[in-house]
Coordinates of N, CA, C and O in Angstrom, one line a residue:
M1 N 99.7 -146.1 135.7 CA 98.6 -146.9 135.2 C 97.4 -146.0 134.8 O 97.0 -145.2 135.5
D2 N 97.0 -146.1 133.5 CA 95.9 -145.3 133.1 C 94.5 -145.9 133.5 O 94.5 -147.1 133.9
L3 N 93.5 -145.1 133.4 CA 92.2 -145.6 133.8 C 91.7 -146.8 133.0 O 91.1 -147.7 133.6
N4 N 92.0 -146.9 131.7 CA 91.6 -148.0 130.9 C 92.2 -149.3 131.5 O 91.5 -150.3 131.7
E5 N 93.4 -149.3 131.9 CA 94.1 -150.5 132.5 C 93.5 -150.7 133.9 O 93.3 -151.8 134.3
F6 N 93.3 -149.6 134.6 CA 92.8 -149.7 136.0 C 91.4 -150.3 136.2 O 91.1 -151.1 136.9
E7 N 90.5 -149.7 135.4 CA 89.1 -150.1 135.6 C 88.3 -150.5 134.4 O 87.6 -151.4 134.4
N8 N 88.4 -149.7 133.3 CA 87.5 -150.0 132.1 C 87.6 -151.4 131.6 O 86.6 -152.0 131.3
S9 N 88.8 -152.0 131.6 CA 88.9 -153.3 131.1 C 88.2 -154.3 132.0 O 87.9 -155.4 131.6
R10 N 87.9 -153.9 133.2 CA 87.2 -154.7 134.2 C 85.8 -154.4 134.4 O 85.1 -155.2 135.1
L11 N 85.3 -153.3 133.9 CA 83.8 -153.0 134.0 C 83.1 -154.0 133.2 O 83.4 -154.3 132.1
Q12 N 82.0 -154.5 133.8 CA 81.1 -155.4 133.1 C 79.7 -155.0 133.2 O 79.3 -154.4 134.2
E13 N 78.9 -155.4 132.3 CA 77.4 -155.3 132.4 C 77.0 -156.4 133.3 O 77.5 -157.6 133.2
L14 N 76.0 -156.1 134.1 CA 75.5 -157.1 135.1 C 74.8 -158.3 134.3 O 75.1 -159.5 134.7
S15 N 74.0 -158.0 133.3 CA 73.4 -159.1 132.5 C 74.5 -159.9 131.8 O 75.5 -159.4 131.3
G16 N 74.4 -161.2 131.9 CA 75.4 -162.1 131.3 C 76.6 -162.3 132.2 O 77.5 -163.1 131.8
S17 N 76.7 -161.7 133.3 CA 77.8 -161.9 134.2 C 77.5 -163.0 135.2 O 76.4 -163.5 135.2
D18 N 78.4 -163.4 136.1 CA 78.2 -164.4 137.1 C 77.7 -163.7 138.4 O 77.7 -164.3 139.4
F19 N 77.2 -162.5 138.3 CA 76.7 -161.8 139.4 C 75.2 -161.5 139.3 O 74.7 -161.5 138.2
E20 N 74.6 -161.2 140.4 CA 73.2 -160.9 140.4 C 72.9 -159.9 141.5 O 73.8 -159.6 142.4
I21 N 71.8 -159.3 141.5 CA 71.4 -158.3 142.6 C 71.3 -159.1 143.9 O 70.7 -160.1 144.0
A22 N 71.9 -158.5 144.9 CA 71.9 -159.1 146.2 C 70.5 -159.2 146.8 O 69.7 -158.3 146.6
E23 N 70.2 -160.3 147.5 CA 68.9 -160.4 148.1 C 68.6 -159.3 149.0 O 69.5 -158.8 149.8
G24 N 67.4 -158.7 149.0 CA 67.0 -157.6 149.8 C 67.2 -156.3 149.1 O 66.8 -155.2 149.7
Q25 N 68.0 -156.2 148.0 CA 68.3 -155.0 147.3 C 67.3 -154.9 146.1 O 67.0 -155.9 145.5
P26 N 66.8 -153.7 145.8 CA 65.9 -153.6 144.6 C 66.7 -153.8 143.3 O 67.8 -153.3 143.2
D27 N 66.1 -154.5 142.4 CA 66.6 -154.7 141.1 C 66.1 -153.5 140.2 O 64.9 -153.6 139.8
I28 N 66.9 -152.5 140.0 CA 66.4 -151.3 139.4 C 66.4 -151.4 137.9 O 65.9 -150.5 137.2
K29 N 66.9 -152.5 137.3 CA 66.9 -152.6 135.9 C 65.4 -152.6 135.4 O 64.6 -153.3 136.0
G30 N 65.1 -151.8 134.4 CA 63.8 -151.7 133.9 C 63.0 -150.5 134.5 O 61.9 -150.1 134.0
W31 N 63.5 -150.0 135.6 CA 62.8 -148.8 136.3 C 63.0 -147.6 135.4 O 64.0 -147.4 134.8
D32 N 62.0 -146.7 135.5 CA 62.1 -145.4 134.9 C 63.1 -144.6 135.6 O 63.3 -144.7 136.8
V33 N 63.8 -143.7 134.8 CA 64.7 -142.7 135.3 C 64.1 -141.3 135.1 O 63.7 -141.0 133.9
K34 N 63.9 -140.5 136.1 CA 63.2 -139.3 136.0 C 64.0 -138.1 136.6 O 64.9 -138.3 137.4
N35 N 63.7 -136.9 136.1 CA 64.3 -135.7 136.7 C 63.4 -135.3 137.9 O 62.4 -136.0 138.2
E36 N 63.8 -134.2 138.6 CA 63.0 -133.8 139.8 C 61.6 -133.4 139.4 O 60.7 -133.4 140.3
R37 N 61.3 -133.0 138.2 CA 60.0 -132.6 137.8 C 59.1 -133.8 137.5 O 57.9 -133.7 137.1
G38 N 59.7 -135.0 137.5 CA 58.9 -136.2 137.3 C 58.9 -136.6 135.8 O 58.2 -137.5 135.4
E39 N 59.7 -135.9 135.0 CA 59.7 -136.2 133.5 C 60.7 -137.4 133.3 O 61.8 -137.4 133.8
V40 N 60.2 -138.3 132.5 CA 61.0 -139.5 132.2 C 62.1 -139.2 131.3 O 61.9 -138.7 130.2
I41 N 63.3 -139.6 131.7 CA 64.5 -139.5 130.9 C 64.7 -140.7 130.1 O 65.2 -140.7 128.9
G42 N 64.3 -141.9 130.7 CA 64.5 -143.2 130.0 C 64.3 -144.2 131.1 O 63.6 -144.0 132.1
D43 N 64.9 -145.4 130.8 CA 64.8 -146.5 131.8 C 66.1 -147.1 132.0 O 67.0 -147.0 131.2
V44 N 66.3 -147.7 133.2 CA 67.6 -148.4 133.5 C 67.6 -149.7 132.7 O 66.9 -150.6 132.9
H45 N 68.5 -149.6 131.7 CA 68.7 -150.7 130.8 C 69.7 -151.8 131.4 O 69.5 -153.0 131.2
E46 N 70.7 -151.3 132.1 CA 71.8 -152.2 132.5 C 72.5 -151.5 133.6 O 72.4 -150.3 133.8
L47 N 73.3 -152.2 134.4 CA 74.3 -151.7 135.4 C 75.7 -152.1 135.0 O 75.9 -153.2 134.6
L48 N 76.6 -151.1 135.1 CA 78.0 -151.4 134.8 C 78.7 -151.5 136.2 O 78.5 -150.6 137.0
F49 N 79.5 -152.5 136.4 CA 80.1 -152.7 137.7 C 81.5 -153.3 137.5 O 81.8 -153.8 136.5
N50 N 82.3 -153.2 138.6 CA 83.6 -153.8 138.6 C 83.5 -155.1 139.4 O 83.2 -155.1 140.6
P51 N 83.7 -156.3 138.8 CA 83.5 -157.5 139.6 C 84.5 -157.7 140.7 O 84.2 -158.4 141.7
K52 N 85.7 -157.1 140.5 CA 86.7 -157.3 141.6 C 86.4 -156.5 142.8 O 86.4 -157.1 143.9
S53 N 86.0 -155.3 142.7 CA 85.6 -154.4 143.8 C 84.1 -154.6 144.2 O 83.7 -154.2 145.3
Q54 N 83.4 -155.3 143.3 CA 81.9 -155.5 143.5 C 81.2 -154.1 143.7 O 80.3 -154.0 144.5
Q55 N 81.6 -153.1 142.9 CA 81.0 -151.8 143.0 C 80.3 -151.5 141.7 O 81.0 -151.6 140.7
V56 N 79.1 -151.0 141.8 CA 78.4 -150.5 140.7 C 78.9 -149.1 140.4 O 79.1 -148.3 141.3
R57 N 79.3 -148.9 139.1 CA 79.8 -147.6 138.7 C 78.8 -146.7 137.9 O 78.8 -145.5 138.1
Y58 N 78.0 -147.4 137.1 CA 77.1 -146.6 136.2 C 75.8 -147.3 136.0 O 75.8 -148.6 136.0
M59 N 74.8 -146.6 135.8 CA 73.5 -147.1 135.2 C 73.6 -146.8 133.7 O 74.0 -145.7 133.3
V60 N 73.2 -147.8 132.9 CA 73.1 -147.6 131.5 C 71.6 -147.2 131.3 O 70.7 -148.0 131.6
V61 N 71.3 -146.0 130.8 CA 70.0 -145.5 130.7 C 69.6 -145.5 129.2 O 70.4 -144.9 128.4
D62 N 68.5 -146.1 128.8 CA 68.0 -146.1 127.5 C 67.0 -145.0 127.4 O 66.0 -145.0 128.1
T63 N 67.2 -144.0 126.5 CA 66.4 -142.9 126.4 C 65.3 -143.1 125.3 O 64.6 -142.1 124.9
D64 N 65.1 -144.3 124.9 CA 64.1 -144.6 123.9 C 62.7 -144.0 124.2 O 62.1 -143.4 123.4
A65 N 62.2 -144.3 125.4 CA 60.9 -143.8 125.8 C 61.1 -142.7 126.9 O 61.4 -143.0 128.0
N66 N 61.0 -141.4 126.4 CA 61.2 -140.3 127.3 C 60.2 -139.2 127.1 O 59.5 -139.2 126.1
D67 N 60.1 -138.3 128.1 CA 59.2 -137.2 128.0 C 59.9 -135.9 127.5 O 59.3 -134.8 127.5
L68 N 61.2 -136.0 127.2 CA 61.9 -134.8 126.9 C 62.3 -134.6 125.4 O 63.2 -133.8 125.1
R69 N 61.8 -135.4 124.6 CA 62.1 -135.3 123.1 C 63.6 -135.6 122.9 O 64.2 -135.0 122.0
L70 N 64.1 -136.5 123.6 CA 65.5 -136.9 123.4 C 65.6 -137.9 122.3 O 64.7 -138.7 122.2
E71 N 66.8 -137.9 121.7 CA 67.1 -138.9 120.7 C 67.2 -140.2 121.4 O 67.8 -140.3 122.5
A72 N 66.7 -141.3 120.8 CA 66.8 -142.6 121.4 C 68.3 -143.1 121.4 O 68.9 -143.2 120.3
R73 N 68.9 -143.3 122.5 CA 70.2 -143.8 122.6 C 70.5 -144.3 124.0 O 69.6 -144.1 124.9
K74 N 71.6 -144.9 124.3 CA 72.0 -145.3 125.6 C 73.1 -144.3 126.2 O 74.0 -144.0 125.4
I75 N 72.9 -143.9 127.4 CA 73.8 -143.0 128.1 C 74.2 -143.6 129.4 O 73.5 -144.5 130.0
L76 N 75.3 -143.2 130.0 CA 75.7 -143.7 131.3 C 75.5 -142.5 132.3 O 75.9 -141.4 132.1
I77 N 75.0 -142.9 133.5 CA 74.8 -142.0 134.6 C 75.5 -142.6 135.8 O 75.2 -143.8 136.2
P78 N 76.5 -141.9 136.4 CA 77.2 -142.5 137.5 C 76.2 -142.8 138.7 O 75.3 -142.0 139.0
I79 N 76.4 -143.9 139.3 CA 75.5 -144.4 140.4 C 75.4 -143.4 141.6 O 74.4 -143.4 142.2
G80 N 76.4 -142.6 141.8 CA 76.4 -141.7 143.0 C 75.6 -140.4 142.8 O 75.5 -139.7 143.7
V81 N 75.1 -140.2 141.6 CA 74.3 -139.0 141.3 C 72.8 -139.3 141.3 O 72.0 -138.4 141.0
V82 N 72.4 -140.5 141.5 CA 71.0 -140.9 141.4 C 70.5 -141.3 142.8 O 71.2 -141.6 143.7
E83 N 69.2 -141.2 142.9 CA 68.5 -141.6 144.2 C 67.3 -142.4 143.8 O 66.6 -142.1 142.8
L84 N 67.0 -143.4 144.7 CA 65.7 -144.1 144.5 C 64.6 -143.2 145.0 O 64.8 -142.6 146.1
H85 N 63.4 -143.2 144.3 CA 62.3 -142.4 144.8 C 61.9 -143.0 146.2 O 62.0 -144.2 146.4
E86 N 61.5 -142.1 147.1 CA 61.2 -142.6 148.5 C 60.1 -143.6 148.6 O 60.2 -144.5 149.5
D87 N 59.1 -143.7 147.7 CA 58.0 -144.6 147.8 C 57.8 -145.5 146.6 O 57.4 -146.6 146.7
D88 N 58.1 -144.9 145.4 CA 57.8 -145.6 144.1 C 59.0 -146.2 143.5 O 60.1 -145.7 143.8
D89 N 58.8 -147.2 142.6 CA 60.0 -147.8 142.0 C 60.4 -147.1 140.8 O 60.1 -147.5 139.6
Y90 N 61.1 -146.0 141.0 CA 61.8 -145.3 139.9 C 63.0 -144.6 140.5 O 63.1 -144.4 141.7
V91 N 63.9 -144.2 139.6 CA 65.2 -143.5 139.9 C 65.1 -142.1 139.6 O 64.6 -141.7 138.5
V92 N 65.6 -141.2 140.5 CA 65.6 -139.8 140.3 C 67.0 -139.3 140.1 O 67.9 -139.7 140.8
V93 N 67.2 -138.4 139.1 CA 68.5 -137.8 138.9 C 68.3 -136.3 139.3 O 67.8 -135.5 138.5
P94 N 68.6 -135.9 140.5 CA 68.4 -134.5 140.9 C 69.2 -133.6 140.1 O 70.4 -133.9 139.7
Q95 N 68.7 -132.4 139.8 CA 69.4 -131.3 139.2 C 69.8 -131.6 137.7 O 70.4 -130.7 137.1
I96 N 69.4 -132.7 137.1 CA 69.7 -132.9 135.7 C 68.8 -132.1 134.8 O 67.6 -131.9 135.1
E97 N 69.4 -131.6 133.8 CA 68.7 -130.8 132.8 C 68.9 -131.5 131.4 O 69.9 -132.2 131.2
V98 N 68.1 -131.1 130.5 CA 68.3 -131.6 129.1 C 69.7 -131.3 128.6 O 70.3 -132.2 127.9
S99 N 70.2 -130.2 128.9 CA 71.5 -129.8 128.4 C 72.6 -130.8 128.9 O 73.6 -131.1 128.2
H100 N 72.4 -131.3 130.1 CA 73.4 -132.3 130.7 C 73.3 -133.6 129.8 O 74.3 -134.2 129.5
I101 N 72.1 -134.0 129.6 CA 71.9 -135.2 128.8 C 72.5 -135.1 127.4 O 73.1 -136.1 126.9
F102 N 72.3 -134.0 126.8 CA 72.8 -133.8 125.4 C 74.4 -133.8 125.5 O 75.0 -134.2 124.5
G103 N 75.0 -133.4 126.6 CA 76.4 -133.4 126.7 C 77.0 -134.8 127.0 O 78.2 -135.0 126.9
L104 N 76.2 -135.8 127.3 CA 76.7 -137.1 127.6 C 77.0 -137.9 126.3 O 76.2 -137.9 125.3
P105 N 78.1 -138.6 126.2 CA 78.4 -139.4 125.1 C 77.4 -140.6 125.0 O 77.0 -141.1 126.0
T106 N 77.2 -141.1 123.8 CA 76.4 -142.3 123.7 C 77.2 -143.5 124.2 O 78.4 -143.6 123.9
Y107 N 76.6 -144.4 124.9 CA 77.2 -145.6 125.4 C 77.2 -146.7 124.4 O 76.1 -147.1 124.0
E108 N 78.3 -147.2 124.1 CA 78.4 -148.4 123.3 C 79.5 -149.3 123.9 O 80.6 -148.8 124.1
K109 N 79.1 -150.4 124.3 CA 80.0 -151.3 125.1 C 81.4 -151.5 124.5 O 82.4 -151.4 125.1
E110 N 81.4 -151.6 123.1 CA 82.7 -151.9 122.4 C 83.6 -150.7 122.4 O 84.8 -150.8 122.3
T111 N 83.1 -149.4 122.5 CA 83.9 -148.3 122.4 C 84.0 -147.5 123.7 O 84.7 -146.4 123.7
F112 N 83.5 -148.0 124.8 CA 83.6 -147.3 126.1 C 85.0 -147.2 126.5 O 85.7 -148.3 126.6
D113 N 85.5 -146.0 126.9 CA 86.9 -145.9 127.3 C 87.0 -144.7 128.3 O 86.0 -144.1 128.7
A114 N 88.2 -144.4 128.7 CA 88.5 -143.4 129.7 C 88.1 -142.0 129.2 O 87.6 -141.2 130.0
E115 N 88.2 -141.7 127.9 CA 87.7 -140.4 127.4 C 86.2 -140.3 127.6 O 85.7 -139.2 128.0
H116 N 85.4 -141.3 127.4 CA 84.0 -141.3 127.7 C 83.7 -141.0 129.2 O 82.9 -140.2 129.5
E117 N 84.5 -141.7 130.0 CA 84.3 -141.4 131.5 C 84.6 -140.0 131.9 O 83.9 -139.4 132.7
Q118 N 85.7 -139.4 131.3 CA 86.0 -138.0 131.6 C 84.9 -137.1 131.1 O 84.5 -136.2 131.8
R119 N 84.3 -137.4 130.0 CA 83.2 -136.5 129.5 C 82.0 -136.6 130.4 O 81.4 -135.6 130.7
I120 N 81.7 -137.8 130.8 CA 80.6 -138.1 131.8 C 80.8 -137.3 133.1 O 80.0 -136.6 133.6
R121 N 82.0 -137.5 133.6 CA 82.3 -136.8 134.9 C 82.3 -135.3 134.7 O 81.8 -134.6 135.6
T122 N 82.7 -134.7 133.6 CA 82.6 -133.3 133.4 C 81.2 -132.8 133.4 O 80.9 -131.8 134.0
V123 N 80.3 -133.5 132.7 CA 78.9 -133.2 132.6 C 78.3 -133.1 134.0 O 77.6 -132.2 134.4
F124 N 78.5 -134.2 134.8 CA 77.9 -134.2 136.1 C 78.6 -133.3 137.1 O 78.0 -133.0 138.1
S125 N 79.8 -132.9 136.9 CA 80.5 -132.0 137.7 C 80.0 -130.6 137.6 O 80.2 -129.7 138.4
S126 N 79.2 -130.3 136.5 CA 78.7 -129.0 136.2 C 77.3 -128.8 136.7 O 76.7 -127.8 136.5
M127 N 76.8 -129.7 137.5 CA 75.4 -129.7 137.9 C 75.2 -128.9 139.2 O 75.0 -129.5 140.3
G128 N 75.3 -127.6 139.2 CA 75.0 -126.8 140.4 C 75.7 -127.2 141.6 O 76.9 -127.5 141.6
A129 N 75.0 -127.2 142.8 CA 75.5 -127.5 144.1 C 76.1 -128.9 144.1 O 77.1 -129.2 144.7
A130 N 75.4 -129.8 143.4 CA 75.9 -131.2 143.3 C 77.2 -131.3 142.6 O 78.1 -132.0 143.0
G131 N 77.4 -130.4 141.6 CA 78.7 -130.4 140.8 C 79.8 -129.9 141.7 O 80.9 -130.4 141.6
V132 N 79.6 -128.9 142.6 CA 80.6 -128.4 143.5 C 81.1 -129.5 144.4 O 82.2 -129.7 144.6
A133 N 80.1 -130.3 144.9 CA 80.5 -131.5 145.7 C 81.3 -132.5 145.0 O 82.0 -133.2 145.5
M134 N 81.1 -132.5 143.6 CA 81.8 -133.5 142.8 C 83.3 -133.2 142.7 O 84.1 -134.0 142.4
G135 N 83.7 -131.9 142.7 CA 85.1 -131.6 142.6 C 85.5 -131.4 141.2 O 84.8 -131.7 140.3
A136 N 86.8 -130.9 141.1 CA 87.3 -130.7 139.8 C 87.7 -132.0 139.1 O 88.0 -133.0 139.7
V137 N 87.7 -131.9 137.8 CA 88.0 -133.0 136.9 C 89.4 -132.8 136.4 O 89.7 -131.8 135.8
G138 N 90.3 -133.8 136.6 CA 91.7 -133.7 136.1 C 91.7 -134.1 134.6 O 90.8 -134.7 134.1
A139 N 92.8 -133.7 134.0 CA 93.0 -134.0 132.6 C 93.2 -135.5 132.3 O 92.8 -136.0 131.3
Q140 N 93.9 -136.1 133.3 CA 94.2 -137.5 133.1 C 93.6 -138.3 134.3 O 93.9 -138.1 135.4
P141 N 92.8 -139.4 133.9 CA 92.3 -140.2 135.0 C 93.4 -140.9 135.8 O 94.4 -141.2 135.3
T142 N 93.1 -141.1 137.1 CA 94.1 -141.7 138.0 C 93.4 -142.9 138.7 O 92.2 -143.1 138.6
E143 N 94.1 -143.6 139.5 CA 93.6 -144.7 140.2 C 92.4 -144.3 141.2 O 91.6 -145.1 141.5
D144 N 92.5 -143.1 141.7 CA 91.4 -142.6 142.6 C 90.2 -142.0 141.9 O 89.4 -141.4 142.5
F145 N 90.1 -142.2 140.6 CA 89.0 -141.7 139.8 C 87.6 -142.1 140.4 O 86.7 -141.3 140.4
Y146 N 87.5 -143.3 140.9 CA 86.3 -143.8 141.5 C 86.1 -143.5 142.9 O 85.1 -143.8 143.5
E147 N 87.1 -142.9 143.5 CA 87.0 -142.4 144.9 C 86.4 -141.0 144.9 O 87.0 -140.1 145.4
H148 N 85.2 -140.9 144.4 CA 84.5 -139.7 144.1 C 83.1 -139.8 144.4 O 82.5 -140.9 144.2
E149 N 82.4 -138.8 144.9 CA 81.0 -138.9 145.2 C 80.1 -139.3 144.0 O 79.1 -139.9 144.2
Q150 N 80.6 -139.1 142.8 CA 79.8 -139.5 141.7 C 79.6 -141.0 141.6 O 78.7 -141.6 141.0
F151 N 80.5 -141.7 142.3 CA 80.5 -143.2 142.3 C 80.2 -143.8 143.7 O 80.3 -145.0 143.9
N152 N 79.7 -142.9 144.6 CA 79.3 -143.4 146.0 C 77.9 -144.0 145.9 O 76.9 -143.3 145.9
Q153 N 77.9 -145.3 145.7 CA 76.6 -146.0 145.5 C 75.7 -145.9 146.8 O 74.5 -146.2 146.6
N154 N 76.2 -145.6 147.9 CA 75.3 -145.4 149.1 C 74.4 -144.2 149.0 O 73.4 -144.2 149.6
R155 N 74.7 -143.3 148.1 CA 73.9 -142.1 147.9 C 72.6 -142.4 147.3 O 71.6 -141.6 147.4
I156 N 72.5 -143.6 146.7 CA 71.2 -144.0 146.0 C 70.0 -144.0 147.0 O 68.9 -143.9 146.6
Y157 N 70.4 -144.2 148.3 CA 69.4 -144.3 149.3 C 69.1 -143.0 150.0 O 68.4 -142.9 151.1
N158 N 69.5 -141.8 149.5 CA 69.2 -140.5 150.1 C 67.8 -140.3 150.4 O 67.4 -139.7 151.4
R159 N 66.9 -140.8 149.6 CA 65.4 -140.5 149.7 C 64.7 -141.7 150.4 O 63.7 -141.6 150.9
R160 N 65.3 -142.9 150.2 CA 64.6 -144.1 150.6 C 65.4 -144.9 151.6 O 66.6 -145.0 151.5
K161 N 64.8 -145.4 152.7 CA 65.5 -146.2 153.7 C 65.9 -147.5 153.0 O 65.1 -148.2 152.4
P162 N 67.2 -147.8 153.1 CA 67.7 -149.0 152.5 C 67.0 -150.2 153.1 O 66.7 -150.2 154.3
E163 N 66.9 -151.3 152.3 CA 66.3 -152.5 152.8 C 67.2 -153.4 153.6 O 66.8 -154.3 154.2
S164 N 68.5 -153.0 153.5 CA 69.5 -153.7 154.3 C 70.6 -152.7 154.6 O 70.6 -151.6 154.2
D165 N 71.7 -153.1 155.2 CA 72.8 -152.3 155.5 C 73.4 -151.6 154.3 O 73.9 -152.2 153.4
P166 N 73.3 -150.2 154.2 CA 73.7 -149.5 153.0 C 75.3 -149.6 152.9 O 75.8 -149.3 151.8
H167 N 76.0 -149.9 153.9 CA 77.4 -150.0 153.8 C 77.9 -151.3 153.3 O 79.1 -151.5 153.0
K168 N 77.0 -152.2 153.1 CA 77.3 -153.5 152.6 C 76.4 -153.8 151.4 O 75.6 -154.8 151.4
L169 N 76.4 -153.0 150.4 CA 75.6 -153.2 149.2 C 76.1 -154.4 148.4 O 75.3 -155.1 147.8
L170 N 77.3 -154.6 148.4 CA 77.9 -155.8 147.6 C 78.6 -156.7 148.6 O 79.6 -156.4 149.2
P171 N 78.0 -157.9 148.8 CA 78.6 -158.8 149.8 C 79.9 -159.3 149.3 O 80.2 -159.3 148.1
E172 N 80.7 -159.7 150.2 CA 82.1 -160.2 149.9 C 81.9 -161.5 149.1 O 80.9 -162.2 149.2
E173 N 82.9 -161.7 148.2 CA 82.8 -162.9 147.4 C 82.7 -164.2 148.2 O 83.4 -164.3 149.2
G174 N 81.9 -165.1 147.8 CA 81.8 -166.4 148.5 C 80.9 -166.3 149.8 O 81.0 -167.2 150.6
T175 N 80.1 -165.3 149.9 CA 79.3 -165.2 151.1 C 77.9 -165.8 150.9 O 77.1 -165.8 151.8
R176 N 77.5 -166.2 149.7 CA 76.2 -166.8 149.5 C 76.1 -168.1 150.2 O 77.1 -168.8 150.4
E177 N 74.9 -168.5 150.6 CA 74.7 -169.7 151.3 C 75.2 -170.9 150.5 O 75.8 -171.8 151.1
D178 N 75.0 -170.9 149.2 CA 75.5 -172.1 148.4 C 77.0 -172.0 148.1 O 77.6 -173.0 147.7
N179 N 77.6 -170.8 148.4 CA 79.0 -170.7 148.3 C 79.6 -171.1 146.9 O 80.7 -171.7 146.8
T180 N 78.9 -170.9 145.8 CA 79.3 -171.3 144.5 C 79.9 -170.0 143.8 O 79.6 -168.9 144.2
E181 N 80.6 -170.2 142.8 CA 81.2 -169.1 142.0 C 80.1 -168.5 141.1 O 80.2 -167.4 140.6
D182 N 79.1 -169.3 140.7 CA 78.0 -168.8 139.8 C 77.1 -167.9 140.6 O 76.8 -168.1 141.7
N183 N 76.5 -166.9 139.8 CA 75.5 -166.1 140.4 C 75.9 -165.4 141.7 O 75.2 -165.5 142.7
R184 N 77.0 -164.8 141.7 CA 77.5 -164.0 142.9 C 76.7 -162.8 143.0 O 76.3 -162.1 142.1
D185 N 76.4 -162.4 144.3 CA 75.5 -161.2 144.5 C 76.3 -159.9 144.3 O 77.5 -159.8 144.5
I186 N 75.5 -158.9 143.8 CA 76.0 -157.6 143.6 C 74.9 -156.6 143.9 O 73.8 -156.9 143.8
F187 N 75.3 -155.4 144.4 CA 74.5 -154.3 144.6 C 73.6 -154.6 145.8 O 72.6 -154.3 146.2

């Protein structure tokens, strides 16, 4: 089974889905995304997630308003390489450089595929010590592609104490009090 069959066909944007941010979790959509120097890369435009596993896989970052003279476009940043700022409402991407951002493919919902994901993983695997922790990138995506630190959504709380149990970012389906299929919680 290739990655497109395994995951891509099931990745969805949070907006317009039947899911919402879980109560007690920060809604990071609209937050600035910054590097360690505090320079704005862009803002969180959207979240991509797998509704079956209820796991956020990527932030869609819009680089329209940035401090780095970047071309305005949308890029994907894996959720496991970002951290919430310890006090303020913005997202930090440790060790990211302009060269990494230039290496990322432009995100377009209609053309997003396994090749895009491989390119993204390669870029983030080259980020110094963090890249070493990310491990080698294989030529062909496999089912365990998301069993990787780049997609460990609990890492987002490295700087900030989570507002609820970090091991339960996405509640099980049907655990909302109203127990309806609409507006299921995520993240």
